[in-house]
Amino acid sequence: MTHLAPNSPHARDVASVLHPYTHARRHLETGPTIFSEGSGIYIHDDTGRAYMEGASALWCASLGFASERLAKVAYETMRRMGYYHIFRGASNEPAIDLCEKLLAIAPVPMSKVLLQCSGSEANDSALKLVWYHWNAQGRPEKRKIISRKASYHGSTVATICLTGIPDFHKGFGMPFEGFLYADCPHYYRDHEEGETEEQFSQRMADALEEMILREGPDTIGAFWADPIQGGGAGALPPPARYFEKIQAVLRKYDILMVADEVICGFGRTGNMWGSQTCGVVPDIVTCAKALSAAMQPISAVLMNERIFQSVMTQSDRLGSFVHGFTYAGHPVAAAVALETLRIYEEMDLVAHVKALEPIFLRAFGALKDHPLVGDVAGHGLMGGVELVQDKAKRRPFPEGQKIGAKVDAHARERGLILRTTADRVALSPPLIITEEEIVEMAARLRGALDDTFAEIAA
Ligand SMILES: Cc1ncc(COP(=O)(O)O)c(C=O)c1O
């Protein structure tokens, strides 16, 4: 860290901050990029350089950066009350209004909402609800959870077990027992010659059924999936009829469906919910991120009447529902989320994203002619660009080549922040993006792909 100016924010950062999902030792050398302000889809670093945000930061800055309107709501709520909890029957109006609103826009009829602070907390709480439900039903052995390889559902002790990425487990001695991972439905990469999307989906459903039978259907509590697979898979839409076929298997063995809408919720996929875009009929929905345009940390678990009835049963047997976080239902966060949902209504969010969808898919779809790109697929304003070494064989680059990281670095040089996995660029720009900005973003990505191609050819 010798090159970092003493007492600069960069030097103070490396001296004091442990950063999530960052190489700790390398960070001591490189130091941070410090971001100081933003407007629209642009975020500015402390040198004044502006970057287009191709991933809405962490898939969350749906309204872009900085908002007078949301700031005023937070300020007013803080002036009036600041904080009170919702434990032991206490409540506040922003929390009530928000829960009511979420029930009104839910993708399927839902009964109650549990407010939390992050996507991880929402999934963690949903997991406890699944176990609570099966205990209430007198079937406590239905404890195992099936999620999918390459899925990301959070970082807490439980949600990292739901997460199907071995690299995120190994340093921690995870996952715990009872977490199973079905195949990631990556049609482009894994389909056999001549196999249609539907046939591929059937193969995924058959493999799931085999797993369930092998483990014992009476031991499986829930299947966990984000409608368009984000994190590890890189914004991967499901193949045709995938969820229809998967859910037919789940229904056969009385297994709950949990839709992780933490990324896909609130217009991202061209409908209010990814479940609507991808044909998911969930028992439980978790959501966060765009719920408050990421301006406040807040998340929610929506549960159907069947789950709520189990909560009631347990109340009769055990007393209180003993679960909750100090900041659950925080009035400031709830008020900001509510105002965010009002903004979505005013801008007719779903129609807006639907109108931009063909422009987005055309602009980025045009990259398919690039020698590094095998496929481009998405819904709404969410999609992935598949990076391949061999287009004809649909073969990815060896992991050691770090192709995604190279594209990412070149994109930064061109003023574009991306979210890349080993071999996919995941796109999820702020939902306020304009047609011209989409075209410009795709041009910058093409430039970064050209730079990467030149680098590996050299
Ligand atoms: C699909 C999905 N679920 C859950 C989470 C965890 O959310 P959080 O980081 O707010 O805990 C994420 C985070 O990116 C996510 O993408």
CSV table of C-alpha atoms and ligand atoms in Angstrom, one decimal:
chain,number,residue,atom,x,y,z
A,1,MET,CA,0.0,0.0,0.0
A,2,THR,CA,3.0,2.2,-0.3
A,3,HIS,CA,1.7,4.0,-3.4
A,4,LEU,CA,-1.5,5.1,-1.6
A,5,ALA,CA,-1.0,8.7,-0.4
A,6,PRO,CA,-0.8,8.8,3.4
A,7,ASN,CA,-4.0,9.9,5.1
A,8,SER,CA,-5.9,9.8,1.8
A,9,PRO,CA,-9.3,8.1,1.9
A,10,HIS,CA,-7.7,5.3,-0.1
A,11,ALA,CA,-5.0,4.7,2.6
A,12,ARG,CA,-7.6,5.0,5.4
A,13,ASP,CA,-9.9,2.5,3.6
A,14,VAL,CA,-7.2,-0.2,3.4
A,15,ALA,CA,-6.3,0.5,7.0
A,16,SER,CA,-9.8,0.0,8.3
A,17,VAL,CA,-12.3,-1.6,6.0
A,18,LEU,CA,-12.9,-5.3,5.2
A,19,HIS,CA,-14.8,-5.3,2.0
A,20,PRO,CA,-17.4,-8.0,1.1
A,21,TYR,CA,-16.6,-10.1,-1.9
A,22,THR,CA,-13.1,-8.5,-2.4
A,23,HIS,CA,-9.7,-10.2,-2.5
A,24,ALA,CA,-8.4,-9.0,0.9
A,25,ARG,CA,-4.7,-9.1,0.2
A,26,ARG,CA,-4.9,-7.6,-3.3
A,27,HIS,CA,-7.0,-4.8,-2.0
A,28,LEU,CA,-4.2,-3.7,0.3
A,29,GLU,CA,-2.3,-3.0,-3.0
A,30,THR,CA,-5.0,-1.7,-5.2
A,31,GLY,CA,-7.0,0.3,-2.7
A,32,PRO,CA,-10.7,1.2,-3.3
A,33,THR,CA,-12.4,3.1,-6.0
A,34,ILE,CA,-14.3,5.6,-3.9
A,35,PHE,CA,-17.7,6.7,-5.3
A,36,SER,CA,-18.9,10.0,-4.2
A,37,GLU,CA,-22.1,11.0,-6.1
A,38,GLY,CA,-24.4,9.9,-8.9
A,39,SER,CA,-27.2,11.0,-11.1
A,40,GLY,CA,-29.4,9.1,-13.4
A,41,ILE,CA,-27.7,5.9,-14.5
A,42,TYR,CA,-24.2,7.4,-13.9
A,43,ILE,CA,-22.1,7.0,-10.8
A,44,HIS,CA,-19.1,9.3,-10.2
A,45,ASP,CA,-15.8,8.4,-8.5
A,46,ASP,CA,-13.9,10.8,-6.4
A,47,THR,CA,-11.8,11.9,-9.4
A,48,GLY,CA,-15.0,13.1,-11.0
A,49,ARG,CA,-15.0,10.3,-13.6
A,50,ALA,CA,-18.6,9.2,-14.5
A,51,TYR,CA,-19.4,5.5,-15.2
A,52,MET,CA,-22.6,4.1,-16.7
A,53,GLU,CA,-23.9,1.5,-14.3
A,54,GLY,CA,-24.7,-1.6,-16.3
A,55,ALA,CA,-25.8,-3.6,-13.3
A,56,SER,CA,-27.6,-1.0,-11.2
A,57,ALA,CA,-24.8,-1.4,-8.7
A,58,LEU,CA,-25.8,-4.8,-7.1
A,59,TRP,CA,-28.9,-5.2,-9.3
A,60,CYS,CA,-30.7,-2.7,-7.1
A,61,ALA,CA,-30.5,1.0,-8.1
A,62,SER,CA,-33.7,0.8,-10.1
A,63,LEU,CA,-34.2,4.6,-10.1
A,64,GLY,CA,-30.5,5.4,-10.6
A,65,PHE,CA,-28.5,7.4,-8.2
A,66,ALA,CA,-29.6,10.3,-5.9
A,67,SER,CA,-33.3,11.3,-5.3
A,68,GLU,CA,-34.6,14.5,-3.8
A,69,ARG,CA,-38.0,13.0,-3.6
A,70,LEU,CA,-37.0,9.9,-1.6
A,71,ALA,CA,-34.6,12.0,0.5
A,72,LYS,CA,-37.5,14.2,1.6
A,73,VAL,CA,-39.6,11.2,2.6
A,74,ALA,CA,-36.7,9.8,4.7
A,75,TYR,CA,-36.1,13.2,6.2
A,76,GLU,CA,-39.8,13.8,7.1
A,77,THR,CA,-40.2,10.4,8.6
A,78,MET,CA,-37.0,10.8,10.7
A,79,ARG,CA,-38.3,14.2,11.9
A,80,ARG,CA,-41.6,12.8,12.9
A,81,MET,CA,-40.5,9.6,14.6
A,82,GLY,CA,-37.2,8.3,13.4
A,83,TYR,CA,-37.7,4.8,14.7
A,84,TYR,CA,-40.0,2.5,16.4
A,85,HIS,CA,-40.1,-1.3,16.2
A,86,ILE,CA,-42.9,-3.7,15.3
A,87,PHE,CA,-42.3,-6.3,17.9
A,88,ARG,CA,-45.0,-7.4,20.4
A,89,GLY,CA,-47.9,-5.9,18.4
A,90,ALA,CA,-46.4,-2.4,17.9
A,91,SER,CA,-46.8,-1.0,14.5
A,92,ASN,CA,-46.4,2.1,12.4
A,93,GLU,CA,-48.3,3.5,9.4
A,94,PRO,CA,-45.5,3.3,6.8
A,95,ALA,CA,-45.0,-0.4,7.6
A,96,ILE,CA,-48.8,-1.1,7.4
A,97,ASP,CA,-49.2,0.8,4.2
A,98,LEU,CA,-46.2,-1.0,2.6
A,99,CYS,CA,-47.4,-4.5,3.6
A,100,GLU,CA,-50.9,-3.7,2.3
A,101,LYS,CA,-49.4,-2.4,-1.0
A,102,LEU,CA,-47.2,-5.5,-1.4
A,103,LEU,CA,-50.2,-7.8,-0.9
A,104,ALA,CA,-52.1,-5.8,-3.5
A,105,ILE,CA,-49.4,-6.2,-6.2
A,106,ALA,CA,-48.3,-9.7,-5.3
A,107,PRO,CA,-47.9,-12.1,-8.2
A,108,VAL,CA,-50.3,-14.6,-6.7
A,109,PRO,CA,-52.8,-14.2,-3.8
A,110,MET,CA,-50.7,-13.8,-0.6
A,111,SER,CA,-51.9,-13.5,3.0
A,112,LYS,CA,-49.2,-11.7,5.1
A,113,VAL,CA,-45.9,-9.9,4.8
A,114,LEU,CA,-42.9,-10.1,7.1
A,115,LEU,CA,-40.6,-7.1,6.7
A,116,GLN,CA,-36.8,-7.4,7.1
A,117,CYS,CA,-33.8,-5.4,6.1
A,118,SER,CA,-31.9,-7.4,3.4
A,119,GLY,CA,-32.3,-10.0,0.8
A,120,SER,CA,-30.4,-12.5,2.9
A,121,GLU,CA,-32.6,-11.8,5.9
A,122,ALA,CA,-35.7,-12.3,3.8
A,123,ASN,CA,-34.5,-15.7,2.5
A,124,ASP,CA,-33.2,-16.6,5.9
A,125,SER,CA,-36.7,-15.8,7.4
A,126,ALA,CA,-38.4,-17.6,4.6
A,127,LEU,CA,-36.4,-20.7,5.3
A,128,LYS,CA,-37.4,-20.6,9.0
A,129,LEU,CA,-41.0,-20.2,7.8
A,130,VAL,CA,-40.7,-23.3,5.7
A,131,TRP,CA,-39.5,-25.3,8.7
A,132,TYR,CA,-42.1,-23.8,10.9
A,133,HIS,CA,-44.8,-24.7,8.4
A,134,TRP,CA,-43.8,-28.4,8.2
A,135,ASN,CA,-43.4,-28.6,12.0
A,136,ALA,CA,-46.9,-27.2,12.3
A,137,GLN,CA,-48.2,-29.8,9.8
A,138,GLY,CA,-46.7,-32.5,12.0
A,139,ARG,CA,-44.1,-33.3,9.3
A,140,PRO,CA,-40.8,-32.1,10.9
A,141,GLU,CA,-38.8,-34.4,8.7
A,142,LYS,CA,-39.6,-32.3,5.7
A,143,ARG,CA,-36.4,-30.2,6.3
A,144,LYS,CA,-34.2,-30.5,3.2
A,145,ILE,CA,-34.1,-27.7,0.8
A,146,ILE,CA,-33.4,-27.9,-2.9
A,147,SER,CA,-31.9,-24.8,-4.6
A,148,ARG,CA,-29.9,-24.8,-7.8
A,149,LYS,CA,-26.2,-24.9,-8.8
A,150,ALA,CA,-24.9,-21.4,-9.5
A,151,SER,CA,-27.7,-19.7,-7.6
A,152,TYR,CA,-27.1,-16.9,-5.1
A,153,HIS,CA,-29.6,-16.4,-2.2
A,154,GLY,CA,-27.5,-14.5,0.3
A,155,SER,CA,-24.6,-14.5,2.7
A,156,THR,CA,-26.0,-15.4,6.1
A,157,VAL,CA,-25.2,-18.8,7.6
A,158,ALA,CA,-28.4,-20.3,6.2
A,159,THR,CA,-28.6,-18.4,2.9
A,160,ILE,CA,-25.1,-19.2,1.9
A,161,CYS,CA,-26.2,-22.9,2.2
A,162,LEU,CA,-29.1,-22.1,-0.2
A,163,THR,CA,-26.5,-20.5,-2.5
A,164,GLY,CA,-25.2,-23.1,-5.0
A,165,ILE,CA,-21.7,-21.8,-5.5
A,166,PRO,CA,-19.0,-24.0,-3.9
A,167,ASP,CA,-16.4,-21.2,-3.9
A,168,PHE,CA,-18.6,-19.3,-1.4
A,169,HIS,CA,-18.7,-22.3,0.9
A,170,LYS,CA,-15.3,-23.8,1.1
A,171,GLY,CA,-13.5,-21.3,3.4
A,172,PHE,CA,-16.3,-21.6,5.9
A,173,GLY,CA,-16.8,-25.3,6.2
A,174,MET,CA,-20.2,-25.0,4.6
A,175,PRO,CA,-22.8,-25.9,3.5
A,176,PHE,CA,-24.7,-27.5,6.4
A,177,GLU,CA,-26.4,-30.8,5.8
A,178,GLY,CA,-29.7,-30.9,4.2
A,179,PHE,CA,-29.1,-28.4,1.3
A,180,LEU,CA,-29.2,-29.9,-2.1
A,181,TYR,CA,-28.5,-28.4,-5.5
A,182,ALA,CA,-30.5,-29.2,-8.7
A,183,ASP,CA,-28.9,-28.5,-12.0
A,184,CYS,CA,-28.6,-25.0,-13.3
A,185,PRO,CA,-30.9,-24.9,-16.4
A,186,HIS,CA,-28.3,-23.5,-18.8
A,187,TYR,CA,-29.9,-24.5,-22.1
A,188,TYR,CA,-27.3,-22.8,-24.3
A,189,ARG,CA,-24.3,-24.4,-22.8
A,190,ASP,CA,-25.7,-27.8,-21.8
A,191,HIS,CA,-28.3,-28.9,-24.3
A,192,GLU,CA,-27.6,-31.9,-26.4
A,193,GLU,CA,-27.5,-31.8,-30.2
A,194,GLY,CA,-31.1,-31.4,-31.5
A,195,GLU,CA,-32.6,-31.1,-28.0
A,196,THR,CA,-35.3,-28.4,-27.9
A,197,GLU,CA,-35.7,-26.0,-24.9
A,198,GLU,CA,-38.8,-27.9,-23.8
A,199,GLN,CA,-37.1,-31.2,-24.0
A,200,PHE,CA,-34.2,-29.8,-22.0
A,201,SER,CA,-36.6,-28.5,-19.4
A,202,GLN,CA,-38.2,-31.9,-19.1
A,203,ARG,CA,-34.7,-33.4,-18.6
A,204,MET,CA,-34.2,-30.9,-15.7
A,205,ALA,CA,-37.5,-31.8,-14.2
A,206,ASP,CA,-36.8,-35.5,-14.5
A,207,ALA,CA,-33.4,-35.0,-12.8
A,208,LEU,CA,-35.1,-33.1,-10.0
A,209,GLU,CA,-37.6,-35.9,-9.6
A,210,GLU,CA,-34.8,-38.5,-9.4
A,211,MET,CA,-33.1,-36.4,-6.7
A,212,ILE,CA,-36.3,-36.1,-4.7
A,213,LEU,CA,-36.9,-39.9,-4.9
A,214,ARG,CA,-33.3,-40.6,-4.0
A,215,GLU,CA,-33.5,-38.4,-0.9
A,216,GLY,CA,-37.1,-39.4,0.0
A,217,PRO,CA,-39.9,-37.0,-0.9
A,218,ASP,CA,-41.0,-36.9,2.8
A,219,THR,CA,-37.7,-35.2,3.6
A,220,ILE,CA,-37.9,-32.3,1.2
A,221,GLY,CA,-39.5,-29.0,2.4
A,222,ALA,CA,-39.0,-26.5,-0.4
A,223,PHE,CA,-37.5,-25.7,-3.8
A,224,TRP,CA,-35.8,-22.3,-4.0
A,225,ALA,CA,-35.3,-20.4,-7.2
A,226,ASP,CA,-34.9,-16.9,-8.6
A,227,PRO,CA,-37.1,-16.8,-11.7
A,228,ILE,CA,-34.2,-15.4,-13.9
A,229,GLN,CA,-31.1,-16.8,-12.3
A,230,GLY,CA,-28.9,-13.9,-11.2
A,231,GLY,CA,-25.7,-14.0,-9.2
A,232,GLY,CA,-23.7,-17.0,-10.0
A,233,ALA,CA,-25.5,-17.8,-13.3
A,234,GLY,CA,-25.2,-14.3,-14.7
A,235,ALA,CA,-28.8,-13.3,-15.5
A,236,LEU,CA,-29.9,-16.5,-17.1
A,237,PRO,CA,-33.5,-16.8,-18.2
A,238,PRO,CA,-35.1,-20.3,-17.8
A,239,PRO,CA,-35.7,-22.4,-20.9
A,240,ALA,CA,-39.2,-22.8,-22.3
A,241,ARG,CA,-41.7,-24.3,-19.8
A,242,TYR,CA,-39.0,-24.9,-17.2
A,243,PHE,CA,-40.9,-23.8,-14.2
A,244,GLU,CA,-44.1,-25.4,-15.4
A,245,LYS,CA,-42.4,-28.8,-15.5
A,246,ILE,CA,-40.4,-28.2,-12.3
A,247,GLN,CA,-43.6,-27.2,-10.4
A,248,ALA,CA,-45.5,-30.3,-11.6
A,249,VAL,CA,-42.8,-32.4,-9.8
A,250,LEU,CA,-43.0,-30.2,-6.7
A,251,ARG,CA,-46.8,-30.5,-6.5
A,252,LYS,CA,-46.6,-34.3,-6.9
A,253,TYR,CA,-44.5,-34.5,-3.7
A,254,ASP,CA,-46.0,-31.6,-1.8
A,255,ILE,CA,-42.9,-29.5,-1.8
A,256,LEU,CA,-43.2,-25.7,-1.3
A,257,MET,CA,-42.1,-23.3,-4.0
A,258,VAL,CA,-40.1,-20.3,-2.8
A,259,ALA,CA,-39.5,-17.5,-5.4
A,260,ASP,CA,-36.5,-15.4,-4.6
A,261,GLU,CA,-37.5,-12.1,-6.3
A,262,VAL,CA,-34.7,-10.2,-4.7
A,263,ILE,CA,-33.4,-9.2,-8.1
A,264,CYS,CA,-36.3,-10.0,-10.4
A,265,GLY,CA,-39.1,-8.1,-8.4
A,266,PHE,CA,-40.4,-4.7,-9.3
A,267,GLY,CA,-40.4,-4.5,-13.1
A,268,ARG,CA,-37.0,-5.8,-13.8
A,269,THR,CA,-38.1,-8.6,-16.1
A,270,GLY,CA,-40.9,-6.7,-17.9
A,271,ASN,CA,-43.6,-7.7,-15.4
A,272,MET,CA,-44.0,-6.6,-11.8
A,273,TRP,CA,-42.5,-9.9,-10.8
A,274,GLY,CA,-40.2,-12.4,-12.4
A,275,SER,CA,-42.6,-15.1,-11.3
A,276,GLN,CA,-45.1,-13.6,-13.8
A,277,THR,CA,-42.5,-13.5,-16.6
A,278,CYS,CA,-41.3,-17.1,-16.0
A,279,GLY,CA,-44.6,-18.9,-14.9
A,280,VAL,CA,-43.7,-19.4,-11.2
A,281,VAL,CA,-46.6,-19.9,-8.7
A,282,PRO,CA,-44.9,-19.4,-5.4
A,283,ASP,CA,-46.0,-20.2,-1.8
A,284,ILE,CA,-43.5,-17.7,-0.5
A,285,VAL,CA,-41.9,-14.7,-2.3
A,286,THR,CA,-38.8,-12.9,-1.0
A,287,CYS,CA,-38.0,-9.4,-2.3
A,288,ALA,CA,-35.6,-6.5,-1.5
A,289,LYS,CA,-33.3,-4.3,-3.6
A,290,ALA,CA,-35.6,-2.4,-6.0
A,291,LEU,CA,-38.3,-2.4,-3.3
A,292,SER,CA,-36.8,0.8,-2.0
A,293,ALA,CA,-34.8,1.6,-5.2
A,294,ALA,CA,-31.9,0.5,-2.8
A,295,MET,CA,-32.1,3.9,-1.1
A,296,GLN,CA,-32.9,2.2,2.2
A,297,PRO,CA,-32.1,-1.4,3.4
A,298,ILE,CA,-35.4,-3.2,3.4
A,299,SER,CA,-36.8,-6.5,2.3
A,300,ALA,CA,-40.0,-8.5,2.6
A,301,VAL,CA,-41.3,-12.1,2.7
A,302,LEU,CA,-44.8,-12.6,1.3
A,303,MET,CA,-46.5,-15.8,2.4
A,304,ASN,CA,-49.7,-17.4,1.2
A,305,GLU,CA,-52.6,-18.4,3.4
A,306,ARG,CA,-51.4,-22.0,3.8
A,307,ILE,CA,-48.2,-20.8,5.4
A,308,PHE,CA,-49.9,-18.2,7.5
A,309,GLN,CA,-52.4,-20.8,8.8
A,310,SER,CA,-49.3,-22.8,10.0
A,311,VAL,CA,-48.0,-19.7,11.8
A,312,MET,CA,-51.5,-19.5,13.5
A,313,THR,CA,-51.3,-23.2,14.4
A,314,GLN,CA,-47.9,-22.7,16.0
A,315,SER,CA,-49.1,-19.6,17.9
A,316,ASP,CA,-51.8,-21.8,19.4
A,317,ARG,CA,-49.3,-24.4,20.4
A,318,LEU,CA,-46.2,-22.5,21.2
A,319,GLY,CA,-47.2,-18.9,21.8
A,320,SER,CA,-45.6,-16.0,20.0
A,321,PHE,CA,-44.0,-16.1,16.6
A,322,VAL,CA,-40.5,-15.8,18.0
A,323,HIS,CA,-38.6,-14.3,15.0
A,324,GLY,CA,-37.7,-10.8,14.1
A,325,PHE,CA,-35.0,-8.2,13.7
A,326,THR,CA,-34.7,-4.8,15.5
A,327,TYR,CA,-35.0,-2.9,12.2
A,328,ALA,CA,-37.8,-5.0,10.7
A,329,GLY,CA,-40.6,-2.6,9.6
A,330,HIS,CA,-38.4,0.4,10.2
A,331,PRO,CA,-40.6,3.4,9.5
A,332,VAL,CA,-38.0,5.3,7.5
A,333,ALA,CA,-37.2,2.4,5.3
A,334,ALA,CA,-40.9,1.5,4.9
A,335,ALA,CA,-41.8,5.1,4.0
A,336,VAL,CA,-39.0,5.2,1.4
A,337,ALA,CA,-40.1,1.9,-0.1
A,338,LEU,CA,-43.7,3.0,-0.3
A,339,GLU,CA,-42.7,6.2,-2.1
A,340,THR,CA,-40.6,4.1,-4.4
A,341,LEU,CA,-43.7,2.0,-5.3
A,342,ARG,CA,-45.6,5.3,-5.9
A,343,ILE,CA,-42.9,6.4,-8.3
A,344,TYR,CA,-43.1,3.1,-10.1
A,345,GLU,CA,-46.9,3.6,-10.5
A,346,GLU,CA,-46.5,7.2,-11.7
A,347,MET,CA,-43.9,6.2,-14.3
A,348,ASP,CA,-46.0,3.1,-15.3
A,349,LEU,CA,-43.0,1.0,-14.6
A,350,VAL,CA,-44.1,-2.2,-16.2
A,351,ALA,CA,-45.2,-0.6,-19.5
A,352,HIS,CA,-42.0,1.5,-19.5
A,353,VAL,CA,-39.8,-1.6,-19.2
A,354,LYS,CA,-41.9,-3.5,-21.7
A,355,ALA,CA,-41.4,-0.6,-24.2
A,356,LEU,CA,-37.6,-0.7,-23.7
A,357,GLU,CA,-37.3,-4.5,-23.8
A,358,PRO,CA,-37.1,-4.8,-27.6
A,359,ILE,CA,-34.5,-2.0,-27.7
A,360,PHE,CA,-32.5,-3.6,-25.0
A,361,LEU,CA,-32.6,-7.1,-26.5
A,362,ARG,CA,-31.8,-5.7,-30.0
A,363,ALA,CA,-28.9,-3.5,-28.9
A,364,PHE,CA,-27.2,-6.2,-26.8
A,365,GLY,CA,-28.4,-9.1,-29.1
A,366,ALA,CA,-26.4,-7.5,-31.9
A,367,LEU,CA,-23.3,-8.5,-30.0
A,368,LYS,CA,-23.9,-12.1,-31.0
A,369,ASP,CA,-21.9,-11.4,-34.1
A,370,HIS,CA,-18.8,-10.8,-31.9
A,371,PRO,CA,-16.2,-13.5,-31.9
A,372,LEU,CA,-16.3,-13.7,-28.1
A,373,VAL,CA,-20.1,-13.9,-27.8
A,374,GLY,CA,-22.0,-17.2,-28.0
A,375,ASP,CA,-25.4,-16.1,-26.9
A,376,VAL,CA,-27.5,-13.2,-25.6
A,377,ALA,CA,-30.8,-13.8,-23.8
A,378,GLY,CA,-33.0,-11.9,-21.4
A,379,HIS,CA,-36.3,-10.5,-20.4
A,380,GLY,CA,-37.3,-6.9,-19.7
A,381,LEU,CA,-34.1,-5.0,-18.7
A,382,MET,CA,-32.2,-8.1,-17.5
A,383,GLY,CA,-30.1,-10.3,-19.6
A,384,GLY,CA,-26.8,-12.1,-20.0
A,385,VAL,CA,-24.1,-12.1,-22.7
A,386,GLU,CA,-22.4,-15.5,-22.9
A,387,LEU,CA,-18.7,-15.4,-23.5
A,388,VAL,CA,-17.3,-18.4,-25.4
A,389,GLN,CA,-13.9,-19.5,-26.6
A,390,ASP,CA,-15.5,-21.7,-29.3
A,391,LYS,CA,-18.8,-20.6,-30.8
A,392,ALA,CA,-19.5,-23.7,-32.8
A,393,LYS,CA,-19.0,-26.0,-29.8
A,394,ARG,CA,-20.5,-23.5,-27.3
A,395,ARG,CA,-17.4,-24.0,-25.2
A,396,PRO,CA,-16.5,-21.5,-22.5
A,397,PHE,CA,-13.0,-20.2,-21.9
A,398,PRO,CA,-11.0,-22.2,-19.3
A,399,GLU,CA,-11.6,-20.6,-15.9
A,400,GLY,CA,-8.0,-19.6,-15.5
A,401,GLN,CA,-8.3,-17.2,-18.4
A,402,LYS,CA,-10.6,-15.0,-16.4
A,403,ILE,CA,-12.3,-13.8,-19.4
A,404,GLY,CA,-15.2,-12.2,-17.5
A,405,ALA,CA,-12.7,-10.2,-15.4
A,406,LYS,CA,-10.9,-9.0,-18.5
A,407,VAL,CA,-14.1,-7.7,-20.1
A,408,ASP,CA,-15.0,-6.1,-16.8
A,409,ALA,CA,-11.6,-4.3,-16.6
A,410,HIS,CA,-11.8,-3.0,-20.3
A,411,ALA,CA,-15.4,-1.9,-19.7
A,412,ARG,CA,-14.2,0.3,-16.8
A,413,GLU,CA,-11.7,1.9,-19.0
A,414,ARG,CA,-14.5,2.8,-21.3
A,415,GLY,CA,-16.7,4.2,-18.5
A,416,LEU,CA,-19.0,1.2,-18.0
A,417,ILE,CA,-19.4,-0.8,-14.8
A,418,LEU,CA,-20.4,-4.4,-15.4
A,419,ARG,CA,-21.3,-7.4,-13.4
A,420,THR,CA,-19.4,-10.4,-14.8
A,421,THR,CA,-19.2,-14.1,-13.8
A,422,ALA,CA,-16.4,-16.3,-15.1
A,423,ASP,CA,-18.0,-16.4,-18.6
A,424,ARG,CA,-21.1,-14.2,-18.6
A,425,VAL,CA,-21.8,-10.5,-18.5
A,426,ALA,CA,-25.0,-9.9,-16.6
A,427,LEU,CA,-26.9,-6.8,-17.6
A,428,SER,CA,-29.5,-5.1,-15.3
A,429,PRO,CA,-29.2,-1.3,-15.8
A,430,PRO,CA,-31.3,1.1,-13.8
A,431,LEU,CA,-34.9,0.9,-15.0
A,432,ILE,CA,-34.9,4.7,-15.7
A,433,ILE,CA,-32.4,4.1,-18.6
A,434,THR,CA,-33.3,5.8,-21.9
A,435,GLU,CA,-33.2,4.3,-25.4
A,436,GLU,CA,-30.1,6.4,-26.2
A,437,GLU,CA,-28.3,5.2,-23.1
A,438,ILE,CA,-29.1,1.6,-23.9
A,439,VAL,CA,-27.5,2.0,-27.3
A,440,GLU,CA,-24.5,3.8,-25.8
A,441,MET,CA,-24.1,1.1,-23.2
A,442,ALA,CA,-24.1,-1.7,-25.8
A,443,ALA,CA,-21.5,0.3,-27.8
A,444,ARG,CA,-19.3,0.5,-24.8
A,445,LEU,CA,-19.6,-3.2,-24.1
A,446,ARG,CA,-18.8,-4.0,-27.7
A,447,GLY,CA,-15.6,-1.8,-27.3
A,448,ALA,CA,-14.7,-3.7,-24.2
A,449,LEU,CA,-15.2,-7.0,-26.0
A,450,ASP,CA,-13.0,-5.8,-28.9
A,451,ASP,CA,-10.3,-4.7,-26.3
A,452,THR,CA,-10.5,-8.2,-24.7
A,453,PHE,CA,-10.3,-10.0,-28.0
A,454,ALA,CA,-7.2,-7.9,-28.9
A,455,GLU,CA,-5.6,-8.6,-25.5
A,456,ILE,CA,-6.0,-12.4,-25.7
A,457,ALA,CA,-4.9,-12.5,-29.4
A,458,ALA,CA,-1.7,-10.5,-28.6
B,1,LIG,C1,-31.3,-13.5,-5.9
B,1,LIG,C2,-30.7,-12.9,-4.6
B,1,LIG,N1,-31.2,-13.3,-3.4
B,1,LIG,C3,-30.7,-12.8,-2.3
B,1,LIG,C4,-29.6,-11.9,-2.3
B,1,LIG,C5,-29.1,-11.4,-1.0
B,1,LIG,O1,-29.5,-10.1,-0.8
B,1,LIG,P1,-28.7,-9.1,0.3
B,1,LIG,O2,-27.3,-8.9,-0.3
B,1,LIG,O3,-29.5,-7.9,0.3
B,1,LIG,O4,-28.6,-9.8,1.6
B,1,LIG,C6,-29.1,-11.4,-3.5
B,1,LIG,C7,-28.0,-10.4,-3.5
B,1,LIG,O5,-27.5,-10.1,-4.6
B,1,LIG,C8,-29.6,-12.0,-4.7
B,1,LIG,O6,-29.2,-11.6,-5.9
